Amino acid sequence: MKKAWWKESIVYQVYPRSFYDSNGDGIGDLRGVIQKLDYLKTLGVDVVWLSPVYKSPNDDNGYDISDYQDIMDDFGAMADWEELLDEMHQRGIKLIMDLVVNHTSDEHPWFVEARKSRDNSYRDFYYWRPGKDGAEPNNWLSFFGGSAWEYDSATDEYYLHMFTKKQPDLNWENPRVRRAVYDMMHWWLKKGIDGFRMDVITLISKTPGLPDAPVTSTEMPYQFPGDLVFHGPRLMEFLREMKQEVLSKYDMLTVGEAATATPEIGIEITHEETGVLNMLFQFEHVELDSAEPHGVGKWQHKPLDLLEMKRVMTNWQKALEGKGWNSLYFSNHDQPRQVSRFGDDGEYRVESAKMLATFLHMQPGTPYIYQGEEIGMTNVKFESIEDYRDIETHNMYRIAVNEMGFDPRFVMEMIYSKGRDNARTPFQWDDMENAGFTHGLPWIKVNPNYKEINAANALADPDSIFYYYQRLIRLRKQHPIIVYGTYTLILDDHPQIYAFTRSMKGERLLVVLNFSGDTPAFSLPAPLALENQELLISNYPVDAEKDICQITLRPYEARVYRLW
Ligand code: NOJ
């Protein structure tokens, strides 16, 4: 396996709207990020992924871009962004930007032109189709509910939007679209950024003819389009072209968001020789606690079966081993808080947050930390739907309550467990008003638990989750085996303990994780028991003399041993 800086790095995701507000307007901003760079430096991260900061009417919090080469007023000006990049580089932190090119905002000048007339020279930048029998051109369901088509009376045609109707899909079949995207990428790379996180990049090639999706749900008039939109026939061709035109010319990190990707697709895209991107965000492991991967079922909680988690993670590890590369995450701005979801945000919040961190940071791949994860921020329960800001959440609530007749209390429960605003409440800096996030009125309420859970408390407590992350990050720098060692699952069938080894050149790591609040017994497989051992990290005090062949694990206990 070839060495690379992006394999050895830890990435930290900043969702700027909720990170730190420097000017009191209630919205996080770029100067706010600059002010907190020393905090990130203390944590020890190598790379920051900045969620979109481009001009946007904010229908989907910046994932609807109206100018790719300018900064959103809420966040500051280009000069602030340039200073941010400079301040980051001075601290040895790299910057990767979000690349959102499956769609633009409907306020982007390309779309403003396109919708003017059927023969406008930008018309073909998007998907425009006439209606079929007085209805939408096909039965595709938008990911945010309802039809994926919007009727535009000015030209009597529909346009495609896989997300909100203010996010029309770009037509990548049009070479002018691709050229414009590549030019824009060069522009940012020449400004000195270190890579891109590519939003829903596996959606850019749609099945020709845009055929109807098979009917899989009789509850709704629209159907999940699945493979008709994901990993379409020209996806690899487009990405190869992007690699040739742009990516191959820079030393950069590329990570593609890839819902529905299988390990086979993962190898094709991330293969070191023949692939196109460094790594993907696959979704299989974050779908394991939902009744269904999409539609309303995505919001319905299902208890995690740890054996399923082992199967999914191990499949990805083994498929990519020696060929491609994984990204490691549970959290981001679209996912509920990991400690609430896969740990215990009550009695064992600290222990379980550390255990989940150990899990991610000890697997092969590049770990991603989502802001607040390192202090164990939790999900939130706002009483009223009015307190929520996320458009996906509001759309789901409306459809589930008004169109499907669900009990509103049941729908609120779904939002508590799966809603994206769980991750978007302001970062909890201290126990002052609004968690120290803003002097103004925050754009979304803070989580009421900020008096206890905040960065100031974490920084004052040597045993905090924050310092545990700092240690995990340091270990990665000290032990190349954490980056490059081969992964082997052990105790395959244990329903509560996730254990694995990493091995490289006669050295081994043993990682033992209790995913439960119980106290299961752990027995070390015989050959490993003979080796010398050193405890590298654990989330409870461990008696060094004790034999590790047989131990009773404490709730959410995590231990990492070096064996030789
Ligand atoms: C994925 C992004 O992470 C999400 O926040 C956004 O709503 C959609 N893509 C559409 O851009």
XYZ file of N, CA, C and O in Angstrom, residues 103-260:
632
model
N -25.922 19.815 -8.697
C -27.003 20.785 -8.882
C -26.481 22.171 -8.539
O -25.445 22.313 -7.905
N -27.223 23.192 -8.967
C -26.927 24.557 -8.535
C -28.174 25.057 -7.799
O -29.149 24.320 -7.641
N -28.132 26.300 -7.392
C -29.356 26.962 -6.935
C -30.170 27.361 -8.167
O -29.613 27.567 -9.242
N -31.483 27.504 -7.987
C -32.283 28.048 -9.099
C -31.984 29.532 -9.288
O -32.419 30.133 -10.267
N -31.221 30.117 -8.374
C -30.835 31.526 -8.523
C -29.448 31.676 -9.151
O -28.929 32.789 -9.267
N -28.845 30.559 -9.511
C -27.563 30.641 -10.236
C -27.838 31.243 -11.622
O -28.839 30.887 -12.256
N -26.936 32.140 -12.091
C -27.189 32.763 -13.411
C -27.423 31.740 -14.527
O -28.191 32.025 -15.454
N -26.813 30.572 -14.459
C -27.059 29.566 -15.508
C -28.538 29.169 -15.531
O -29.147 29.044 -16.580
N -29.098 28.973 -14.338
C -30.496 28.541 -14.307
C -31.440 29.705 -14.624
O -32.461 29.524 -15.297
N -31.060 30.891 -14.152
C -31.876 32.072 -14.444
C -32.003 32.217 -15.972
O -33.091 32.438 -16.515
N -30.872 32.025 -16.672
C -30.907 32.052 -18.137
C -31.729 30.882 -18.667
O -32.625 31.060 -19.490
N -31.430 29.697 -18.187
C -32.018 28.470 -18.736
C -33.544 28.504 -18.723
O -34.189 27.990 -19.635
N -34.110 29.102 -17.686
C -35.564 29.027 -17.580
C -36.254 30.102 -18.429
O -37.474 30.103 -18.564
N -35.443 30.998 -19.058
C -36.041 32.098 -19.831
C -36.793 31.602 -21.069
O -37.865 32.094 -21.373
N -36.191 30.676 -21.787
C -36.864 30.188 -22.998
C -36.307 28.820 -23.374
O -35.212 28.454 -22.954
N -37.055 28.093 -24.162
C -36.615 26.746 -24.546
C -35.351 26.780 -25.393
O -34.634 25.782 -25.465
N -35.127 27.921 -26.072
C -33.921 27.942 -26.912
C -32.795 28.779 -26.308
O -31.831 29.127 -26.988
N -32.890 29.063 -25.034
C -31.803 29.801 -24.384
C -30.526 28.951 -24.424
O -30.578 27.718 -24.309
N -29.379 29.623 -24.561
C -28.139 28.837 -24.732
C -27.749 28.085 -23.446
O -26.890 27.214 -23.489
N -28.369 28.401 -22.329
C -28.097 27.652 -21.088
C -29.162 26.593 -20.794
O -29.081 25.906 -19.784
N -30.172 26.510 -21.671
C -31.273 25.568 -21.398
C -30.727 24.174 -21.094
O -31.127 23.505 -20.150
N -29.779 23.752 -21.901
C -29.280 22.377 -21.807
C -28.255 22.193 -20.670
O -27.644 21.139 -20.560
N -28.086 23.204 -19.845
C -27.269 23.012 -18.631
C -28.045 22.185 -17.595
O -27.482 21.705 -16.624
N -29.346 22.070 -17.804
C -30.212 21.386 -16.831
C -31.069 20.369 -17.567
O -31.042 20.292 -18.800
N -31.848 19.598 -16.816
C -32.757 18.621 -17.411
C -34.151 19.218 -17.526
O -34.846 19.376 -16.524
N -34.545 19.544 -18.743
C -35.900 20.058 -19.000
C -36.665 19.024 -19.816
O -36.128 18.490 -20.789
N -37.877 18.729 -19.435
C -38.681 17.762 -20.183
C -40.144 18.215 -20.197
O -40.622 18.792 -19.220
N -40.848 17.870 -21.300
C -42.297 18.130 -21.304
C -43.010 17.160 -20.356
O -42.462 16.099 -20.032
N -44.178 17.504 -19.924
C -44.950 16.603 -19.072
C -45.400 15.359 -19.844
O -45.325 15.304 -21.073
N -45.841 14.356 -19.076
C -46.340 13.125 -19.720
C -47.797 12.955 -19.278
O -48.055 12.876 -18.072
N -48.688 12.939 -20.202
C -50.123 12.800 -19.898
C -50.568 13.786 -18.811
O -51.205 13.409 -17.818
N -50.132 15.003 -18.968
C -50.569 16.043 -18.024
C -49.916 15.966 -16.660
O -50.327 16.665 -15.732
N -48.911 15.127 -16.510
C -48.239 15.013 -15.201
C -46.727 15.112 -15.403
O -46.245 15.420 -16.499
N -45.974 14.820 -14.339
C -44.522 14.918 -14.404
C -43.945 13.967 -15.464
O -44.555 12.931 -15.758
N -42.751 14.277 -15.987
C -42.146 13.437 -17.031
C -41.883 11.996 -16.581
O -41.867 11.079 -17.394
N -41.600 11.770 -15.306
C -41.503 10.392 -14.803
C -41.879 10.377 -13.317
O -42.236 11.408 -12.739
N -41.799 9.183 -12.713
C -42.318 9.021 -11.343
C -41.251 9.162 -10.265
O -41.435 8.677 -9.147
N -40.116 9.794 -10.572
C -39.028 9.823 -9.594
C -39.381 10.647 -8.357
O -39.914 11.751 -8.445
N -38.963 10.067 -7.231
C -39.146 10.707 -5.931
C -37.923 11.582 -5.644
O -36.785 11.138 -5.829
N -38.154 12.807 -5.212
C -37.017 13.626 -4.770
C -36.534 13.079 -3.421
O -37.324 12.555 -2.636
N -35.222 13.221 -3.141
C -34.709 12.730 -1.847
C -35.315 13.501 -0.679
O -35.271 13.033 0.446
N -35.840 14.670 -0.964
C -36.449 15.452 0.112
C -37.974 15.398 0.059
O -38.661 16.257 0.583
N -38.507 14.368 -0.616
C -39.950 14.152 -0.632
C -40.622 14.797 -1.837
O -40.160 15.801 -2.361
N -41.723 14.177 -2.277
C -42.477 14.699 -3.421
C -41.806 14.362 -4.737
O -40.820 13.617 -4.794
N -42.347 14.930 -5.811
C -41.802 14.649 -7.138
C -40.429 15.292 -7.309
O -40.147 16.346 -6.734
N -39.590 14.674 -8.115
C -38.277 15.247 -8.430
C -38.382 16.250 -9.584
O -37.368 16.731 -10.077
N -39.606 16.548 -10.040
C -39.799 17.477 -11.149
C -40.613 18.684 -10.707
O -41.566 18.546 -9.942
N -40.262 19.840 -11.240
C -41.023 21.057 -10.955
C -41.473 21.647 -12.288
O -40.673 21.795 -13.213
N -42.752 21.977 -12.326
C -43.306 22.572 -13.548
C -42.976 24.059 -13.606
O -43.069 24.769 -12.612
N -42.573 24.509 -14.788
C -42.247 25.926 -14.966
C -43.173 26.468 -16.056
O -43.011 26.143 -17.242
N -44.122 27.298 -15.651
C -45.166 27.701 -16.594
C -44.607 28.582 -17.719
O -45.142 28.573 -18.832
N -43.525 29.305 -17.457
C -42.992 30.224 -18.477
C -42.716 29.490 -19.780
O -42.963 30.030 -20.867
N -42.215 28.284 -19.704
C -41.887 27.546 -20.932
C -42.677 26.238 -21.043
O -42.408 25.417 -21.921
N -43.604 26.035 -20.147
C -44.466 24.853 -20.162
C -43.659 23.540 -20.182
O -43.963 22.613 -20.927
N -42.591 23.503 -19.364
C -41.833 22.252 -19.210
C -41.467 22.065 -17.736
O -41.576 23.001 -16.933
N -41.011 20.862 -17.440
C -40.582 20.552 -16.074
C -39.044 20.514 -16.024
O -38.400 20.139 -17.011
N -38.484 20.853 -14.857
C -37.041 20.621 -14.676
C -36.819 19.649 -13.528
O -37.624 19.553 -12.596
N -35.708 18.947 -13.613
C -35.390 17.895 -12.633
C -34.660 18.491 -11.426
O -33.735 19.285 -11.579
N -35.081 18.072 -10.252
C -34.345 18.443 -9.026
C -34.378 17.249 -8.084
O -35.421 16.908 -7.543
N -33.256 16.590 -7.876
C -33.247 15.428 -6.998
C -33.377 15.842 -5.531
O -33.723 15.042 -4.686
N -33.071 17.123 -5.236
C -33.242 17.618 -3.859
C -34.394 18.640 -3.877
O -35.420 18.361 -4.480
N -34.226 19.843 -3.292
C -35.389 20.742 -3.270
C -35.612 21.346 -4.663
O -34.717 21.323 -5.522
N -36.774 21.955 -4.837
C -37.054 22.546 -6.161
C -36.173 23.758 -6.415
O -36.120 24.263 -7.532
N -35.453 24.220 -5.379
C -34.492 25.300 -5.595
C -33.078 24.750 -5.869
O -32.102 25.487 -5.798
N -32.996 23.449 -6.156
C -31.703 22.819 -6.467
C -31.789 22.025 -7.772
O -31.725 20.799 -7.773
N -31.942 22.725 -8.912
C -32.056 22.000 -10.181
C -30.777 21.214 -10.511
O -29.676 21.707 -10.330
N -30.961 19.977 -11.012
C -29.807 19.138 -11.353
C -29.124 19.625 -12.614
O -29.784 19.875 -13.635
N -27.803 19.699 -12.561
C -27.025 20.038 -13.755
C -27.009 18.854 -14.706
O -26.973 17.694 -14.272
N -26.972 19.154 -15.979
C -26.937 18.112 -17.008
C -25.483 17.848 -17.401
O -24.927 18.542 -18.252
N -24.888 16.842 -16.794
C -23.478 16.533 -17.063
C -23.247 15.953 -18.450
O -22.100 15.816 -18.882
N -24.322 15.585 -19.136
C -24.150 15.119 -20.521
C -23.643 16.256 -21.405
O -23.043 16.017 -22.451
N -23.886 17.474 -20.959
C -23.505 18.655 -21.737
C -22.029 18.990 -21.460
O -21.679 19.365 -20.338
N -21.162 18.895 -22.483
C -19.734 19.151 -22.249
C -19.448 20.557 -21.727
O -18.467 20.763 -21.018
N -20.323 21.503 -22.030
C -20.110 22.879 -21.517
C -20.256 22.923 -19.999
O -19.568 23.700 -19.327
N -21.168 22.108 -19.469
C -21.324 22.042 -18.005
C -20.031 21.514 -17.394
O -19.486 22.074 -16.439
N -19.523 20.450 -17.976
C -18.316 19.825 -17.398
C -17.142 20.797 -17.468
O -16.383 20.948 -16.515
N -17.022 21.478 -18.603
C -15.910 22.436 -18.744
C -16.014 23.538 -17.679
O -15.037 23.902 -17.026
N -17.231 24.038 -17.481
C -17.435 25.124 -16.504
C -17.077 24.639 -15.105
O -16.462 25.365 -14.310
N -17.445 23.403 -14.784
C -17.125 22.862 -13.448
C -15.611 22.723 -13.306
O -15.034 23.119 -12.286
N -14.950 22.184 -14.333
C -13.490 21.990 -14.222
C -12.777 23.340 -14.078
O -11.835 23.465 -13.291
N -13.233 24.332 -14.825
C -12.605 25.665 -14.723
C -12.748 26.201 -13.307
O -11.807 26.764 -12.743
N -13.935 26.032 -12.751
C -14.180 26.514 -11.384
C -13.292 25.756 -10.384
O -12.723 26.349 -9.458
N -13.133 24.460 -10.584
C -12.268 23.685 -9.669
C -10.826 24.196 -9.734
O -10.168 24.388 -8.704
N -10.343 24.428 -10.951
C -8.976 24.974 -11.102
C -8.837 26.291 -10.357
O -7.830 26.557 -9.729
N -9.859 27.118 -10.478
C -9.832 28.449 -9.863
C -9.607 28.336 -8.358
O -8.754 29.026 -7.795
N -10.318 27.417 -7.703
C -10.148 27.247 -6.248
C -8.802 26.584 -5.926
O -8.118 26.965 -4.975
N -8.442 25.606 -6.735
C -7.170 24.910 -6.459
C -6.000 25.875 -6.621
O -5.045 25.840 -5.844
N -6.104 26.759 -7.598
C -5.030 27.743 -7.787
C -5.005 28.749 -6.646
O -3.971 29.360 -6.389
N -6.108 28.944 -5.986
C -6.109 29.813 -4.805
C -5.434 29.113 -3.620
O -5.242 29.728 -2.571
N -5.148 27.825 -3.776
C -4.332 27.148 -2.769
C -5.035 26.125 -1.892
O -4.449 25.650 -0.916
N -6.274 25.744 -2.231
C -6.934 24.734 -1.394
C -6.300 23.362 -1.615
O -5.576 23.139 -2.590
N -6.600 22.450 -0.723
C -5.904 21.157 -0.709
C -6.804 19.993 -1.103
O -6.418 18.836 -0.941
N -7.996 20.307 -1.589
C -8.835 19.212 -2.051
C -10.306 19.546 -1.986
O -10.705 20.656 -1.637
N -11.102 18.527 -2.362
C -12.552 18.690 -2.385
C -13.249 17.499 -1.746
O -12.857 16.351 -1.945
N -14.321 17.810 -1.035
C -15.322 16.803 -0.654
C -16.432 16.974 -1.687
O -16.942 18.078 -1.879
N -16.764 15.920 -2.390
C -17.664 16.059 -3.534
C -19.069 15.604 -3.180
O -19.335 14.413 -3.018
N -19.947 16.568 -3.088
C -21.337 16.337 -2.709
C -22.038 15.430 -3.722
O -21.953 15.678 -4.934
N -22.743 14.431 -3.229
C -23.534 13.486 -4.053
C -22.948 13.268 -5.459
O -23.683 13.269 -6.459
N -21.651 13.022 -5.489
C -20.973 12.999 -6.790
C -21.396 11.796 -7.636
O -21.347 11.857 -8.868
N -21.859 10.730 -6.999
C -22.238 9.546 -7.787
C -23.619 9.695 -8.437
O -24.123 8.764 -9.054
N -24.194 10.893 -8.328
C -25.505 11.157 -8.956
C -25.397 11.824 -10.323
O -26.427 12.087 -10.959
N -24.176 12.151 -10.757
C -24.065 13.065 -11.904
C -24.392 12.438 -13.268
O -24.545 13.157 -14.234
N -24.485 11.109 -13.322
C -24.864 10.500 -14.612
C -26.214 9.801 -14.458
O -26.331 8.817 -13.736
N -27.222 10.330 -15.136
C -28.562 9.728 -15.050
C -28.773 8.739 -16.194
O -28.178 8.880 -17.265
N -29.629 7.760 -15.967
C -29.913 6.775 -17.015
C -30.583 7.466 -18.209
O -31.582 8.169 -18.030
N -30.034 7.271 -19.423
C -30.598 7.949 -20.596
C -32.083 7.626 -20.765
O -32.514 6.517 -20.474
N -32.813 8.626 -21.195
C -34.254 8.417 -21.373
C -35.026 8.660 -20.087
O -36.246 8.745 -20.098
N -34.326 8.748 -18.969
C -34.942 9.016 -17.653
C -36.210 8.164 -17.450
O -37.311 8.710 -17.236
N -36.082 6.834 -17.534
C -37.278 5.977 -17.439
C -37.899 5.989 -16.041
O -37.226 6.292 -15.062
N -39.163 5.609 -15.963
C -39.843 5.479 -14.668
C -39.095 4.497 -13.770
O -38.535 3.503 -14.250
N -39.140 4.779 -12.458
C -38.564 3.841 -11.488
C -39.585 2.748 -11.201
O -40.791 2.998 -11.254
N -39.109 1.533 -10.904
C -40.056 0.478 -10.543
C -40.851 0.874 -9.286
O -40.332 1.579 -8.425
N -42.074 0.403 -9.214
C -42.921 0.764 -8.068
C -42.531 -0.111 -6.876
O -42.721 -1.328 -6.877
N -41.939 0.528 -5.877
C -41.530 -0.226 -4.680
C -42.358 0.194 -3.466
O -42.311 -0.433 -2.433
N -43.077 1.288 -3.595
C -43.908 1.724 -2.481
C -45.270 2.123 -3.021
O -45.375 2.921 -3.949
N -46.311 1.542 -2.433
C -47.658 1.887 -2.897
C -48.235 3.020 -2.066
O -49.304 3.518 -2.349
N -47.475 3.427 -1.033
C -47.968 4.504 -0.166
C -47.855 5.866 -0.836
O -48.531 6.806 -0.475
N -46.910 5.948 -1.788
C -46.625 7.267 -2.360
C -46.759 7.221 -3.873
O -46.507 6.172 -4.489
N -47.097 8.367 -4.488
C -47.179 8.380 -5.952
C -45.802 8.365 -6.618
O -45.697 8.053 -7.797
N -44.760 8.709 -5.857
C -43.427 8.801 -6.468
C -42.522 7.701 -5.930
O -42.686 7.254 -4.799
N -41.552 7.298 -6.744
C -40.748 6.125 -6.410
C -39.258 6.457 -6.343
O -38.750 7.255 -7.150
N -38.581 5.795 -5.408
C -37.135 5.983 -5.248
C -36.424 5.544 -6.534
O -36.553 4.389 -6.944
N -35.659 6.438 -7.176
C -35.096 6.076 -8.489
C -33.824 5.228 -8.438
O -33.390 4.710 -9.460
N -33.218 5.064 -7.269
C -32.081 4.148 -7.095
C -31.068 4.220 -8.217
O -30.540 5.291 -8.554
N -30.806 3.052 -8.822
C -29.751 2.953 -9.832
C -30.029 3.759 -11.104
O -29.148 3.883 -11.959
N -31.221 4.279 -11.243
C -31.479 5.115 -12.426
C -30.761 6.452 -12.312
O -30.545 7.144 -13.306
N -30.397 6.812 -11.070
C -29.679 8.080 -10.883
C -28.295 7.899 -10.246
O -27.385 8.678 -10.497
N -28.139 6.871 -9.399
C -26.834 6.627 -8.780
C -25.975 5.765 -9.706
O -26.480 4.809 -10.312
N -24.682 6.066 -9.765
C -23.719 5.259 -10.515
C -24.212 4.991 -11.926
O -24.224 3.848 -12.386
N -24.640 6.057 -12.577
C -25.178 5.923 -13.933
C -24.102 5.519 -14.930
O -22.917 5.458 -14.609
N -24.538 5.243 -16.186
C -23.630 4.651 -17.166
C -22.396 5.495 -17.482
O -21.366 4.952 -17.852
N -22.483 6.817 -17.323
C -21.316 7.632 -17.693
C -20.555 8.168 -16.466
O -19.662 9.001 -16.616
N -20.906 7.676 -15.279
C -20.255 8.224 -14.082
C -18.735 8.113 -14.148
O -18.008 9.104 -13.954
N -18.241 6.907 -14.448
C -16.780 6.729 -14.433
C -16.123 7.539 -15.548
O -15.039 8.094 -15.365
N -16.799 7.619 -16.679
C -16.249 8.433 -17.785
C -16.124 9.899 -17.352
O -15.076 10.536 -17.555
N -17.177 10.431 -16.707
C -17.117 11.831 -16.270
C -16.021 12.026 -15.223
O -15.268 13.004 -15.252
N -15.941 11.086 -14.296
C -14.937 11.248 -13.230
C -13.516 11.083 -13.781
O -12.588 11.756 -13.340
N -13.365 10.193 -14.764
C -12.026 10.031 -15.379
C -11.626 11.311 -16.103
O -10.467 11.738 -16.055
N -12.600 11.890 -16.767
C -12.324 13.152 -17.448
C -11.938 14.226 -16.427
O -10.969 14.976 -16.619
N -12.665 14.267 -15.305
C -12.347 15.240 -14.255
C -10.940 14.989 -13.711
O -10.176 15.917 -13.441
N -10.597 13.712 -13.597
C -9.255 13.377 -13.098
C -8.197 13.871 -14.071
O -7.217 14.518 -13.684
N -8.437 13.596 -15.336
C -7.453 14.000 -16.344
C -7.341 15.522 -16.450
O -6.250 16.079 -16.505
N -8.486 16.172 -16.429
C -8.503 17.632 -16.630
C -8.076 18.415 -15.394
O -7.554 19.501 -15.498
N -8.375 17.864 -14.199
C -8.164 18.654 -12.980
C -7.364 17.892 -11.918
O -6.249 18.284 -11.554
N -7.927 16.797 -11.422
C -7.411 16.168 -10.205
C -5.961 15.742 -10.339
O -5.165 15.877 -9.404
N -5.602 15.227 -11.515
C -4.245 14.695 -11.698
C -3.194 15.804 -11.667
O -2.004 15.528 -11.551
N -3.623 17.035 -11.758
C -2.651 18.130 -11.834
C -2.267 18.694 -10.463
O -1.470 19.622 -10.374
N -2.879 18.178 -9.391
C -2.620 18.719 -8.044
C -2.376 17.570 -7.061
O -2.876 16.463 -7.257
N -1.648 17.898 -5.989
C -1.502 16.947 -4.887
C -2.628 17.258 -3.910
O -2.514 18.179 -3.100
N -3.711 16.534 -4.005
C -4.918 16.942 -3.276
C -5.647 15.755 -2.691
O -5.405 14.611 -3.052
N -6.551 16.066 -1.774
C -7.408 15.040 -1.180
C -8.770 15.109 -1.868
O -9.326 16.198 -2.018
N -9.280 13.945 -2.279
C -10.622 13.916 -2.862
C -11.454 12.865 -2.138
O -11.027 11.727 -1.967
N -12.617 13.265 -1.696
C -13.538 12.309 -1.065
C -14.920 12.544 -1.641
O -15.422 13.667 -1.657
N -15.506 11.473 -2.152
C -16.809 11.583 -2.809
C -17.917 11.048 -1.919
O -17.790 9.964 -1.345
N -18.995 11.813 -1.829
C -20.157 11.316 -1.081
C -20.883 10.305 -1.969
O -21.184 10.607 -3.125
N -21.162 9.120 -1.445
C -21.623 8.041 -2.317
C -22.694 7.177 -1.666
O -22.470 5.995 -1.361
N -23.888 7.754 -1.474
C -25.004 6.958 -0.968
C -25.256 5.801 -1.930
O -25.059 5.945 -3.137
N -25.661 4.687 -1.399
C -25.976 3.431 -2.105
C -24.754 2.710 -2.689
O -24.903 1.663 -3.310
